[in-house]
Amino acid sequence: MSIELQPGAPSAVDLPQLNRRLRPSAKAPVRIVHLGLGAFSRSHQAWYTQQASDAADWGIAAFTGRRPDAALALAEQDGLFTVVERADAGDSFAVVSSIVEAVDGADVQRLVELVAAPVTAIITLTITEAAYRIGSDGHLERAASDVAADLALLASGSAYPATPLGRLVLALAARRAAGAGPLAVVCCDNLSNNGTVARNALAGFAGAWDAGLAEWIDANISFVSTSVDRITPRTTDADLAAVEAACGYRDNSPVVAEPFSNWVLSGEFPAGRPRWEDSGAVFVADIEPYENRKLWLLNGAHSLLAYAGQLRGHTTVAQALADPFCLQAVEGFWDEAEANLAGSGTGGTDLQIPAYRAALHARFSNARIAHHLAQIAMDGSTKLRMRAVPVLQAERAAGRSGAGAALMIAAWMDFTAGGHTVQDPLVGAIGAANQLAGSERTQALLALLDPDLAKDRSVIDLVENLRGSF
Ligand code: CS2
């Protein structure tokens, strides 16, 4: 077989690999430890840190979750990677160098060393919503099998924990033992009141092992709440090729993101922080209105599109939004959410909801960003507790039906009923509920989202009647 090469065009093997020799950049000292090295943490927190005016003082050591792959690929490039900003009009490329150490999450020894070091000032988290193992009652699910297994390991001291919470609890115990002082834990997962969720999860985990550690965490760790936003689809082989063609180097770990980004933070940083405000981050006293605006309007619409869209045969967010049925469903849900957002009417924080909705419509319609609905559909039981349940509750409390939020729940239920891969921490319970019939099935699934709603006959009927609409 002969291969035709275009004269003058270097083949991929000839291209140099991206690293700190190719793009000289000093390594900042590690002062931030990140758990959950994935595409989003790189397009968001690493990108914000890179652009702070004091970036030279703030290096990130980033740990993967379950698999080492992302750390291995990044370590080969000395932590450097390209952010591809994908706008309607075209791509732009920037190299980010704020990650100075990329580590396999299984290397718990390294995590312990870094968290115990006095210079470490911040721990950022993108470990997924479901990883906090918070049940529908707001507390750590100590009986969850992975939590129980890690607690047993901690008690025996025979091996390192396997969950991010267990690993972090062990590392914080080392910080306490080293007398290294307070630091800030900055939760960057899409959870309402995510600082409190992180506190409850970590203090709950620590308390089940060592009550003294839980007290120390309470007194020394500041839990910062944040609202994070930047649509970051999974990187594809075509993206790697686009970077090669445009940048002339080989990057095995680029990330693709929309041009838009937003970071709102609330809380104390007892050991200091980078000047993230230089890159557009906003520090506020009361985060709740911003958090709800983002969780309900953006993430809520995402989940609605993920289930209704896939049931109607769509693959990406942009495709689903182009379907008038889905668009109408999203607008209906947005109307309900907007009616319950503080400051969307008179007084309070001006959340500029009409502009926010218009911007979301444009962001979702960016057809150059292939944001897969299957990616968003994961962990639905955890996500819907934050994205659909509060809006449904608020609408019912105001004497309205909440049919827009109920439609999201009905779509999730239909999606789990068969024909689609369900990846969810409650997959067993979802499967068991789906063995039931009619309104009993709807009630059992609803109970997984909110036990109180599942006791309300009119809510069960509302959801039941919306099932099969897709
Ligand atoms: C999405 C989010 O996968 C999901 O659940 O809704 O990852 C969303 O893309 C980001 O929060 C955008 O900032």
Short mmCIF file of C-alpha atoms and ligand atoms in Angstrom, two decimals:
data_model
loop_
_atom_site.label_atom_id
_atom_site.label_comp_id
_atom_site.label_asym_id
_atom_site.label_seq_id
_atom_site.Cartn_x
_atom_site.Cartn_y
_atom_site.Cartn_z
CA MET A 1 0.00 0.00 0.00
CA SER A 2 1.40 3.40 -0.82
CA ILE A 3 0.72 6.49 1.23
CA GLU A 4 0.63 9.84 -0.45
CA LEU A 5 2.26 12.59 1.51
CA GLN A 6 1.61 16.20 0.67
CA PRO A 7 4.96 17.77 -0.12
CA GLY A 8 6.11 20.02 2.72
CA ALA A 9 3.36 19.04 5.20
CA PRO A 10 4.99 17.46 8.29
CA SER A 11 3.31 14.23 9.38
CA ALA A 12 2.18 13.94 13.00
CA VAL A 13 5.22 11.87 13.93
CA ASP A 14 7.54 14.68 12.85
CA LEU A 15 5.87 17.22 15.07
CA PRO A 16 7.52 18.04 18.38
CA GLN A 17 5.55 17.27 21.51
CA LEU A 18 4.25 20.09 23.66
CA ASN A 19 6.31 20.39 26.85
CA ARG A 20 8.27 22.99 28.81
CA ARG A 21 11.30 22.74 26.52
CA LEU A 22 9.19 23.52 23.49
CA ARG A 23 7.26 26.24 25.32
CA PRO A 24 9.63 27.43 28.07
CA SER A 25 7.69 28.31 31.19
CA ALA A 26 8.83 28.25 34.80
CA LYS A 27 7.08 25.88 37.16
CA ALA A 28 5.29 27.76 39.90
CA PRO A 29 5.57 26.21 43.39
CA VAL A 30 2.67 23.91 44.32
CA ARG A 31 0.25 25.84 46.51
CA ILE A 32 -2.98 24.40 45.13
CA VAL A 33 -3.87 20.71 45.26
CA HIS A 34 -6.63 19.67 42.89
CA LEU A 35 -8.67 16.48 43.07
CA GLY A 36 -10.45 15.40 39.90
CA LEU A 37 -8.08 16.13 37.01
CA GLY A 38 -10.43 16.19 34.03
CA ALA A 39 -11.17 18.39 31.05
CA PHE A 40 -13.36 20.80 33.02
CA SER A 41 -10.82 21.50 35.76
CA ARG A 42 -8.30 22.35 33.06
CA SER A 43 -10.57 24.61 31.00
CA HIS A 44 -11.76 26.36 34.16
CA GLN A 45 -9.70 26.49 37.39
CA ALA A 46 -6.30 25.90 35.71
CA TRP A 47 -7.18 28.49 33.06
CA TYR A 48 -8.23 31.09 35.67
CA THR A 49 -5.06 30.46 37.69
CA GLN A 50 -2.88 30.83 34.62
CA GLN A 51 -4.27 34.30 33.99
CA ALA A 52 -3.95 35.67 37.52
CA SER A 53 -1.29 38.39 37.74
CA ASP A 54 0.44 36.41 40.52
CA ALA A 55 0.31 33.10 38.58
CA ALA A 56 4.07 32.65 39.10
CA ASP A 57 3.38 31.99 42.81
CA TRP A 58 0.57 29.48 42.35
CA GLY A 59 1.29 26.07 40.89
CA ILE A 60 -1.33 23.31 40.84
CA ALA A 61 -0.70 19.65 41.63
CA ALA A 62 -3.64 17.83 40.04
CA PHE A 63 -4.71 14.29 40.93
CA THR A 64 -6.90 12.06 38.79
CA GLY A 65 -9.89 10.14 40.16
CA ARG A 66 -10.35 6.49 39.24
CA ARG A 67 -7.87 6.16 36.39
CA PRO A 68 -4.29 7.35 35.91
CA ASP A 69 -4.59 8.11 32.15
CA ALA A 70 -5.12 11.87 32.29
CA ALA A 71 -2.17 12.27 34.68
CA LEU A 72 0.12 10.12 32.53
CA ALA A 73 -0.70 12.05 29.36
CA LEU A 74 -0.24 15.40 31.05
CA ALA A 75 2.94 14.42 32.92
CA GLU A 76 4.55 13.59 29.55
CA GLN A 77 4.00 17.24 28.63
CA ASP A 78 5.28 18.66 31.96
CA GLY A 79 1.67 19.59 32.75
CA LEU A 80 1.24 21.81 29.68
CA PHE A 81 -1.88 21.59 27.54
CA THR A 82 -3.74 23.61 24.96
CA VAL A 83 -7.13 25.19 25.56
CA VAL A 84 -9.02 25.37 22.29
CA GLU A 85 -11.63 28.10 22.55
CA ARG A 86 -14.31 27.11 20.10
CA ALA A 87 -16.51 30.00 19.01
CA ASP A 88 -19.09 30.06 16.23
CA ALA A 89 -16.60 32.01 14.16
CA GLY A 90 -13.62 29.69 14.68
CA ASP A 91 -11.02 28.31 17.11
CA SER A 92 -8.31 30.05 19.09
CA PHE A 93 -5.51 28.25 20.93
CA ALA A 94 -3.66 29.00 24.18
CA VAL A 95 -1.15 26.97 26.18
CA VAL A 96 -1.87 26.68 29.92
CA SER A 97 1.06 26.04 32.27
CA SER A 98 -0.44 26.39 35.77
CA ILE A 99 -0.53 22.61 36.36
CA VAL A 100 3.00 21.81 37.50
CA GLU A 101 2.43 18.26 38.67
CA ALA A 102 -0.08 15.72 37.29
CA VAL A 103 -0.48 12.72 39.56
CA ASP A 104 -2.31 9.39 39.46
CA GLY A 105 -4.99 9.59 42.17
CA ALA A 106 -3.86 6.21 43.48
CA ASP A 107 -0.61 7.88 44.61
CA VAL A 108 -2.16 8.77 47.96
CA GLN A 109 1.28 9.15 49.52
CA ARG A 110 1.96 12.17 47.28
CA LEU A 111 -1.44 13.66 48.11
CA VAL A 112 -0.72 13.28 51.81
CA GLU A 113 2.70 14.96 51.44
CA LEU A 114 1.34 17.90 49.50
CA VAL A 115 -1.72 18.52 51.69
CA ALA A 116 0.48 18.34 54.80
CA ALA A 117 2.91 20.92 53.41
CA PRO A 118 2.49 24.35 55.05
CA VAL A 119 2.82 26.16 51.68
CA THR A 120 -0.30 24.43 50.36
CA ALA A 121 -3.09 26.96 50.76
CA ILE A 122 -5.99 25.64 48.69
CA ILE A 123 -7.58 22.33 47.74
CA THR A 124 -9.91 22.55 44.75
CA LEU A 125 -12.37 19.77 43.92
CA THR A 126 -14.07 18.57 40.74
CA ILE A 127 -14.86 15.05 41.83
CA THR A 128 -18.43 14.93 40.36
CA GLU A 129 -21.69 15.60 42.17
CA ALA A 130 -22.23 11.96 43.03
CA ALA A 131 -18.82 11.54 44.70
CA TYR A 132 -19.90 13.52 47.77
CA ARG A 133 -22.19 10.60 48.63
CA ILE A 134 -24.77 12.92 50.12
CA GLY A 135 -28.18 11.28 50.41
CA SER A 136 -31.54 12.95 49.85
CA ASP A 137 -31.45 13.91 53.58
CA GLY A 138 -28.32 16.06 53.05
CA HIS A 139 -25.97 13.79 55.02
CA LEU A 140 -23.11 11.50 54.08
CA GLU A 141 -24.32 8.04 53.16
CA ARG A 142 -22.03 6.12 55.48
CA ALA A 143 -23.55 2.84 54.39
CA ALA A 144 -22.68 3.39 50.69
CA SER A 145 -20.40 0.46 49.84
CA ASP A 146 -17.37 2.53 48.80
CA VAL A 147 -17.68 4.82 51.85
CA ALA A 148 -17.98 1.85 54.21
CA ALA A 149 -15.01 0.14 52.54
CA ASP A 150 -12.83 3.25 52.91
CA LEU A 151 -13.84 3.72 56.54
CA ALA A 152 -12.80 0.14 57.22
CA LEU A 153 -9.44 0.76 55.49
CA LEU A 154 -8.85 3.92 57.48
CA ALA A 155 -9.69 2.15 60.73
CA SER A 156 -7.31 -0.72 59.97
CA GLY A 157 -4.58 1.49 58.51
CA SER A 158 -3.78 -1.42 56.18
CA ALA A 159 -4.14 0.31 52.82
CA TYR A 160 -4.92 3.65 51.25
CA PRO A 161 -8.54 4.71 50.73
CA ALA A 162 -9.98 4.59 47.22
CA THR A 163 -12.60 7.35 47.21
CA PRO A 164 -11.66 11.02 46.83
CA LEU A 165 -13.31 11.79 50.19
CA GLY A 166 -11.42 9.02 51.96
CA ARG A 167 -8.12 10.10 50.41
CA LEU A 168 -8.70 13.70 51.37
CA VAL A 169 -9.66 12.83 54.94
CA LEU A 170 -6.38 10.92 55.30
CA ALA A 171 -4.43 13.84 53.82
CA LEU A 172 -6.13 16.33 56.16
CA ALA A 173 -5.24 14.12 59.12
CA ALA A 174 -1.61 14.44 58.01
CA ARG A 175 -1.93 18.23 57.78
CA ARG A 176 -3.31 18.32 61.29
CA ALA A 177 -0.47 16.10 62.55
CA ALA A 178 2.09 18.33 60.80
CA GLY A 179 0.63 21.47 62.39
CA ALA A 180 0.52 23.00 58.91
CA GLY A 181 -2.46 25.21 59.72
CA PRO A 182 -5.70 26.22 58.05
CA LEU A 183 -6.46 26.13 54.35
CA ALA A 184 -9.43 26.54 52.02
CA VAL A 185 -11.32 23.74 50.31
CA VAL A 186 -12.94 25.11 47.16
CA CYS A 187 -15.71 22.91 45.81
CA CYS A 188 -16.15 23.31 42.04
CA ASP A 189 -18.85 20.71 41.47
CA ASN A 190 -22.36 21.66 40.37
CA LEU A 191 -24.14 21.31 43.71
CA SER A 192 -26.28 23.87 45.49
CA ASN A 193 -24.44 25.25 48.46
CA ASN A 194 -21.44 23.21 47.37
CA GLY A 195 -19.16 24.49 50.16
CA THR A 196 -21.57 23.17 52.78
CA VAL A 197 -21.99 19.90 50.90
CA ALA A 198 -18.21 19.46 50.85
CA ARG A 199 -18.03 20.32 54.56
CA ASN A 200 -20.79 17.84 55.46
CA ALA A 201 -19.24 15.12 53.35
CA LEU A 202 -15.67 15.58 54.64
CA ALA A 203 -16.56 16.23 58.27
CA GLY A 204 -19.05 13.32 58.16
CA PHE A 205 -16.39 11.03 56.72
CA ALA A 206 -13.71 12.20 59.16
CA GLY A 207 -16.10 11.96 62.13
CA ALA A 208 -16.91 8.35 61.34
CA TRP A 209 -13.19 7.60 61.65
CA ASP A 210 -11.82 10.06 64.22
CA ALA A 211 -14.03 12.57 66.06
CA GLY A 212 -11.01 14.76 66.88
CA LEU A 213 -10.20 15.12 63.18
CA ALA A 214 -13.76 16.20 62.41
CA GLU A 215 -13.45 18.92 65.06
CA TRP A 216 -10.10 20.03 63.65
CA ILE A 217 -11.61 20.24 60.15
CA ASP A 218 -14.45 22.29 61.50
CA ALA A 219 -12.09 24.74 63.21
CA ASN A 220 -9.37 24.96 60.54
CA ILE A 221 -10.78 24.35 57.10
CA SER A 222 -12.67 27.05 55.26
CA PHE A 223 -15.18 25.65 52.80
CA VAL A 224 -15.60 28.07 49.92
CA SER A 225 -18.79 27.84 47.85
CA THR A 226 -18.53 28.48 44.14
CA SER A 227 -20.62 28.56 41.01
CA VAL A 228 -18.53 27.35 38.08
CA ASP A 229 -19.42 27.60 34.42
CA ARG A 230 -17.76 26.68 31.16
CA ILE A 231 -19.14 24.16 28.70
CA THR A 232 -16.35 21.65 28.07
CA PRO A 233 -17.23 18.62 25.93
CA ARG A 234 -15.03 15.55 25.82
CA THR A 235 -11.94 15.94 23.66
CA THR A 236 -12.00 13.94 20.41
CA ASP A 237 -9.31 12.71 18.00
CA ALA A 238 -10.41 15.43 15.59
CA ASP A 239 -9.59 18.00 18.29
CA LEU A 240 -6.08 16.59 18.63
CA ALA A 241 -5.65 16.87 14.87
CA ALA A 242 -6.95 20.46 14.90
CA VAL A 243 -4.32 21.43 17.50
CA GLU A 244 -1.56 19.77 15.47
CA ALA A 245 -2.63 21.56 12.32
CA ALA A 246 -2.97 24.97 13.94
CA CYS A 247 -0.13 24.91 16.50
CA GLY A 248 2.50 22.73 14.83
CA TYR A 249 3.06 20.57 17.90
CA ARG A 250 1.61 17.35 19.24
CA ASP A 251 -0.59 17.73 22.31
CA ASN A 252 -2.09 14.51 23.69
CA SER A 253 -4.29 16.38 26.17
CA PRO A 254 -5.90 19.47 24.69
CA VAL A 255 -9.26 20.65 26.02
CA VAL A 256 -12.00 22.24 23.97
CA ALA A 257 -14.26 24.80 25.60
CA GLU A 258 -16.70 27.51 24.68
CA PRO A 259 -15.38 31.11 24.86
CA PHE A 260 -17.73 31.90 27.77
CA SER A 261 -16.57 31.27 31.31
CA ASN A 262 -17.78 32.29 34.75
CA TRP A 263 -16.63 31.74 38.33
CA VAL A 264 -18.41 33.13 41.38
CA LEU A 265 -16.86 32.41 44.80
CA SER A 266 -17.91 33.04 48.37
CA GLY A 267 -15.83 32.29 51.48
CA GLU A 268 -12.52 32.81 53.24
CA PHE A 269 -9.01 31.84 52.13
CA PRO A 270 -7.07 31.64 55.41
CA ALA A 271 -3.74 30.86 53.71
CA GLY A 272 -4.17 33.17 50.70
CA ARG A 273 -5.26 32.69 47.10
CA PRO A 274 -4.32 33.69 43.55
CA ARG A 275 -5.76 36.94 42.19
CA TRP A 276 -8.42 35.03 40.25
CA GLU A 277 -10.35 38.29 39.91
CA ASP A 278 -7.71 39.29 37.30
CA SER A 279 -9.15 36.56 35.07
CA GLY A 280 -12.75 37.59 35.68
CA ALA A 281 -13.68 35.59 38.80
CA VAL A 282 -16.18 37.35 41.05
CA PHE A 283 -16.16 37.24 44.86
CA VAL A 284 -19.53 37.74 46.56
CA ALA A 285 -20.97 37.59 50.07
CA ASP A 286 -24.14 35.72 49.10
CA ILE A 287 -23.69 33.13 46.40
CA GLU A 288 -27.11 31.50 46.45
CA PRO A 289 -28.83 33.60 43.77
CA TYR A 290 -25.93 33.07 41.31
CA GLU A 291 -25.72 29.42 42.13
CA ASN A 292 -29.42 28.81 41.58
CA ARG A 293 -29.44 30.83 38.38
CA LYS A 294 -26.72 28.63 36.95
CA LEU A 295 -27.88 25.30 38.39
CA TRP A 296 -31.50 25.75 37.40
CA LEU A 297 -31.25 27.61 34.11
CA LEU A 298 -28.11 26.08 32.61
CA ASN A 299 -27.76 22.69 34.28
CA GLY A 300 -31.54 22.16 34.57
CA ALA A 301 -32.02 22.78 30.85
CA HIS A 302 -29.05 20.50 30.15
CA SER A 303 -30.63 17.61 32.05
CA LEU A 304 -34.01 18.18 30.42
CA LEU A 305 -32.35 18.12 26.99
CA ALA A 306 -30.21 15.11 27.96
CA TYR A 307 -33.22 12.89 28.66
CA ALA A 308 -35.95 14.33 26.41
CA GLY A 309 -33.41 14.87 23.63
CA GLN A 310 -32.06 11.33 23.67
CA LEU A 311 -35.57 9.87 23.90
CA ARG A 312 -36.33 11.84 20.73
CA GLY A 313 -33.23 10.54 18.96
CA HIS A 314 -30.84 13.48 19.35
CA THR A 315 -27.14 13.20 20.24
CA THR A 316 -25.92 16.69 21.10
CA VAL A 317 -27.24 19.70 22.99
CA ALA A 318 -27.35 21.83 19.83
CA GLN A 319 -29.34 19.17 17.96
CA ALA A 320 -31.84 18.77 20.79
CA LEU A 321 -32.38 22.50 21.16
CA ALA A 322 -33.16 22.75 17.45
CA ASP A 323 -36.14 20.41 18.05
CA PRO A 324 -39.20 22.63 18.72
CA PHE A 325 -40.57 20.14 21.28
CA CYS A 326 -37.36 20.31 23.33
CA LEU A 327 -37.06 24.07 22.97
CA GLN A 328 -40.61 24.52 24.24
CA ALA A 329 -39.89 22.20 27.17
CA VAL A 330 -36.79 24.20 28.05
CA GLU A 331 -38.63 27.53 27.83
CA GLY A 332 -41.42 26.15 30.04
CA PHE A 333 -38.92 25.00 32.64
CA TRP A 334 -37.04 28.31 32.45
CA ASP A 335 -40.27 30.23 33.11
CA GLU A 336 -40.81 28.23 36.29
CA ALA A 337 -37.20 28.57 37.42
CA GLU A 338 -37.19 32.30 36.73
CA ALA A 339 -40.32 32.81 38.83
CA ASN A 340 -38.41 31.42 41.80
CA LEU A 341 -35.05 33.12 41.39
CA ALA A 342 -34.41 35.77 44.01
CA GLY A 343 -33.84 39.14 42.41
CA SER A 344 -35.39 38.21 39.10
CA GLY A 345 -38.24 40.57 39.97
CA THR A 346 -37.90 43.74 41.98
CA GLY A 347 -35.20 44.26 44.63
CA GLY A 348 -32.38 41.88 45.50
CA THR A 349 -29.43 41.02 43.27
CA ASP A 350 -30.10 41.88 39.65
CA LEU A 351 -29.57 38.53 38.02
CA GLN A 352 -30.44 39.86 34.54
CA ILE A 353 -32.41 36.74 33.76
CA PRO A 354 -33.68 37.70 30.27
CA ALA A 355 -30.10 38.37 29.12
CA TYR A 356 -28.89 35.19 30.83
CA ARG A 357 -31.56 33.13 29.07
CA ALA A 358 -30.75 34.67 25.71
CA ALA A 359 -27.03 33.98 26.25
CA LEU A 360 -27.76 30.37 27.23
CA HIS A 361 -29.80 29.87 24.10
CA ALA A 362 -26.86 31.09 22.02
CA ARG A 363 -24.32 28.99 24.00
CA PHE A 364 -26.39 25.82 23.65
CA SER A 365 -26.84 26.46 19.92
CA ASN A 366 -23.08 26.64 19.25
CA ALA A 367 -23.10 23.72 16.81
CA ARG A 368 -19.29 23.68 16.68
CA ILE A 369 -19.31 22.42 20.28
CA ALA A 370 -20.42 18.77 20.07
CA HIS A 371 -21.64 18.49 23.65
CA HIS A 372 -22.99 14.97 23.95
CA LEU A 373 -26.27 14.44 25.76
CA ALA A 374 -25.04 11.04 26.99
CA GLN A 375 -22.25 12.81 28.91
CA ILE A 376 -24.79 15.04 30.68
CA ALA A 377 -27.24 12.17 31.36
CA MET A 378 -24.88 10.48 33.84
CA ASP A 379 -25.65 10.54 37.58
CA GLY A 380 -29.20 11.77 36.97
CA SER A 381 -30.53 10.95 40.43
CA THR A 382 -27.97 13.24 42.05
CA LYS A 383 -28.27 15.97 39.45
CA LEU A 384 -32.09 16.13 39.39
CA ARG A 385 -32.20 16.67 43.16
CA MET A 386 -30.52 20.01 42.48
CA ARG A 387 -31.85 20.83 39.04
CA ALA A 388 -35.53 19.80 39.05
CA VAL A 389 -36.65 19.13 42.64
CA PRO A 390 -36.15 22.66 44.09
CA VAL A 391 -38.05 24.26 41.20
CA LEU A 392 -40.88 21.74 41.49
CA GLN A 393 -41.09 22.30 45.25
CA ALA A 394 -41.07 26.09 44.86
CA GLU A 395 -43.77 26.01 42.19
CA ARG A 396 -46.00 23.76 44.32
CA ALA A 397 -45.44 26.00 47.36
CA ALA A 398 -46.57 28.97 45.24
CA GLY A 399 -49.77 27.11 44.33
CA ARG A 400 -48.72 26.34 40.75
CA SER A 401 -48.37 22.94 39.10
CA GLY A 402 -44.60 22.78 38.39
CA ALA A 403 -45.30 20.91 35.18
CA GLY A 404 -42.08 22.19 33.55
CA ALA A 405 -39.87 20.71 36.27
CA ALA A 406 -42.06 17.60 36.43
CA LEU A 407 -41.49 17.10 32.69
CA MET A 408 -37.72 16.88 33.35
CA ILE A 409 -38.36 14.23 35.99
CA ALA A 410 -40.72 12.32 33.68
CA ALA A 411 -38.09 12.39 30.91
CA TRP A 412 -35.45 11.01 33.31
CA MET A 413 -37.84 8.23 34.35
CA ASP A 414 -38.64 7.29 30.74
CA PHE A 415 -34.92 7.36 29.94
CA THR A 416 -34.15 4.91 32.76
CA ALA A 417 -37.00 2.59 31.75
CA GLY A 418 -35.02 0.78 29.06
CA GLY A 419 -32.99 1.07 25.89
CA HIS A 420 -30.39 3.48 27.30
CA THR A 421 -27.28 2.99 29.42
CA VAL A 422 -27.94 4.32 32.89
CA GLN A 423 -24.81 5.35 34.76
CA ASP A 424 -25.86 6.44 38.22
CA PRO A 425 -24.82 5.80 41.83
CA LEU A 426 -28.36 4.50 42.39
CA VAL A 427 -28.47 2.28 39.32
CA GLY A 428 -29.55 -0.75 41.39
CA ALA A 429 -32.45 1.06 43.05
CA ILE A 430 -33.48 2.60 39.72
CA GLY A 431 -33.55 -0.85 38.14
CA ALA A 432 -35.61 -2.24 41.04
CA ALA A 433 -38.11 0.64 40.80
CA ASN A 434 -38.48 0.03 37.09
CA GLN A 435 -39.64 -3.53 37.81
CA LEU A 436 -42.83 -2.06 39.29
CA ALA A 437 -45.77 -0.94 37.15
CA GLY A 438 -47.73 2.27 36.58
CA SER A 439 -47.90 4.87 39.29
CA GLU A 440 -46.12 2.61 41.80
CA ARG A 441 -43.09 2.69 39.54
CA THR A 442 -43.30 6.47 39.20
CA GLN A 443 -43.64 6.81 42.97
CA ALA A 444 -40.62 4.57 43.65
CA LEU A 445 -38.45 6.51 41.21
CA LEU A 446 -39.63 9.83 42.65
CA ALA A 447 -38.69 8.62 46.14
CA LEU A 448 -35.08 8.33 44.93
CA LEU A 449 -35.11 12.05 44.16
CA ASP A 450 -37.15 13.32 47.10
CA PRO A 451 -38.98 11.20 49.68
CA ASP A 452 -41.49 13.98 50.50
CA LEU A 453 -42.54 14.61 46.91
CA ALA A 454 -43.07 10.86 46.58
CA LYS A 455 -45.68 11.02 49.34
CA ASP A 456 -47.73 13.62 47.47
CA ARG A 457 -50.35 11.88 45.34
CA SER A 458 -50.94 14.93 43.13
CA VAL A 459 -47.21 15.14 42.29
CA ILE A 460 -47.09 11.43 41.45
CA ASP A 461 -50.10 11.89 39.17
CA LEU A 462 -48.57 14.98 37.56
CA VAL A 463 -45.35 13.13 36.70
CA GLU A 464 -47.17 9.94 35.74
CA ASN A 465 -49.34 11.86 33.24
CA LEU A 466 -46.26 13.42 31.66
CA ARG A 467 -44.54 10.11 31.13
CA GLY A 468 -44.50 8.92 27.54
CA SER A 469 -44.62 12.51 26.19
CA PHE A 470 -41.36 12.09 24.33
C1 CS2 B 1 -23.54 19.56 32.52
C2 CS2 B 1 -22.41 20.40 33.08
O1 CS2 B 1 -22.74 17.35 32.47
C3 CS2 B 1 -23.51 18.13 33.02
O2 CS2 B 1 -24.25 17.78 33.94
O3 CS2 B 1 -24.77 20.16 32.83
O4 CS2 B 1 -21.20 19.73 33.03
C4 CS2 B 1 -22.29 21.75 32.36
O5 CS2 B 1 -21.85 21.59 31.04
C5 CS2 B 1 -21.35 22.68 33.07
O6 CS2 B 1 -21.81 22.88 34.38
C6 CS2 B 1 -21.25 24.02 32.33
O7 CS2 B 1 -20.62 24.95 33.10
#
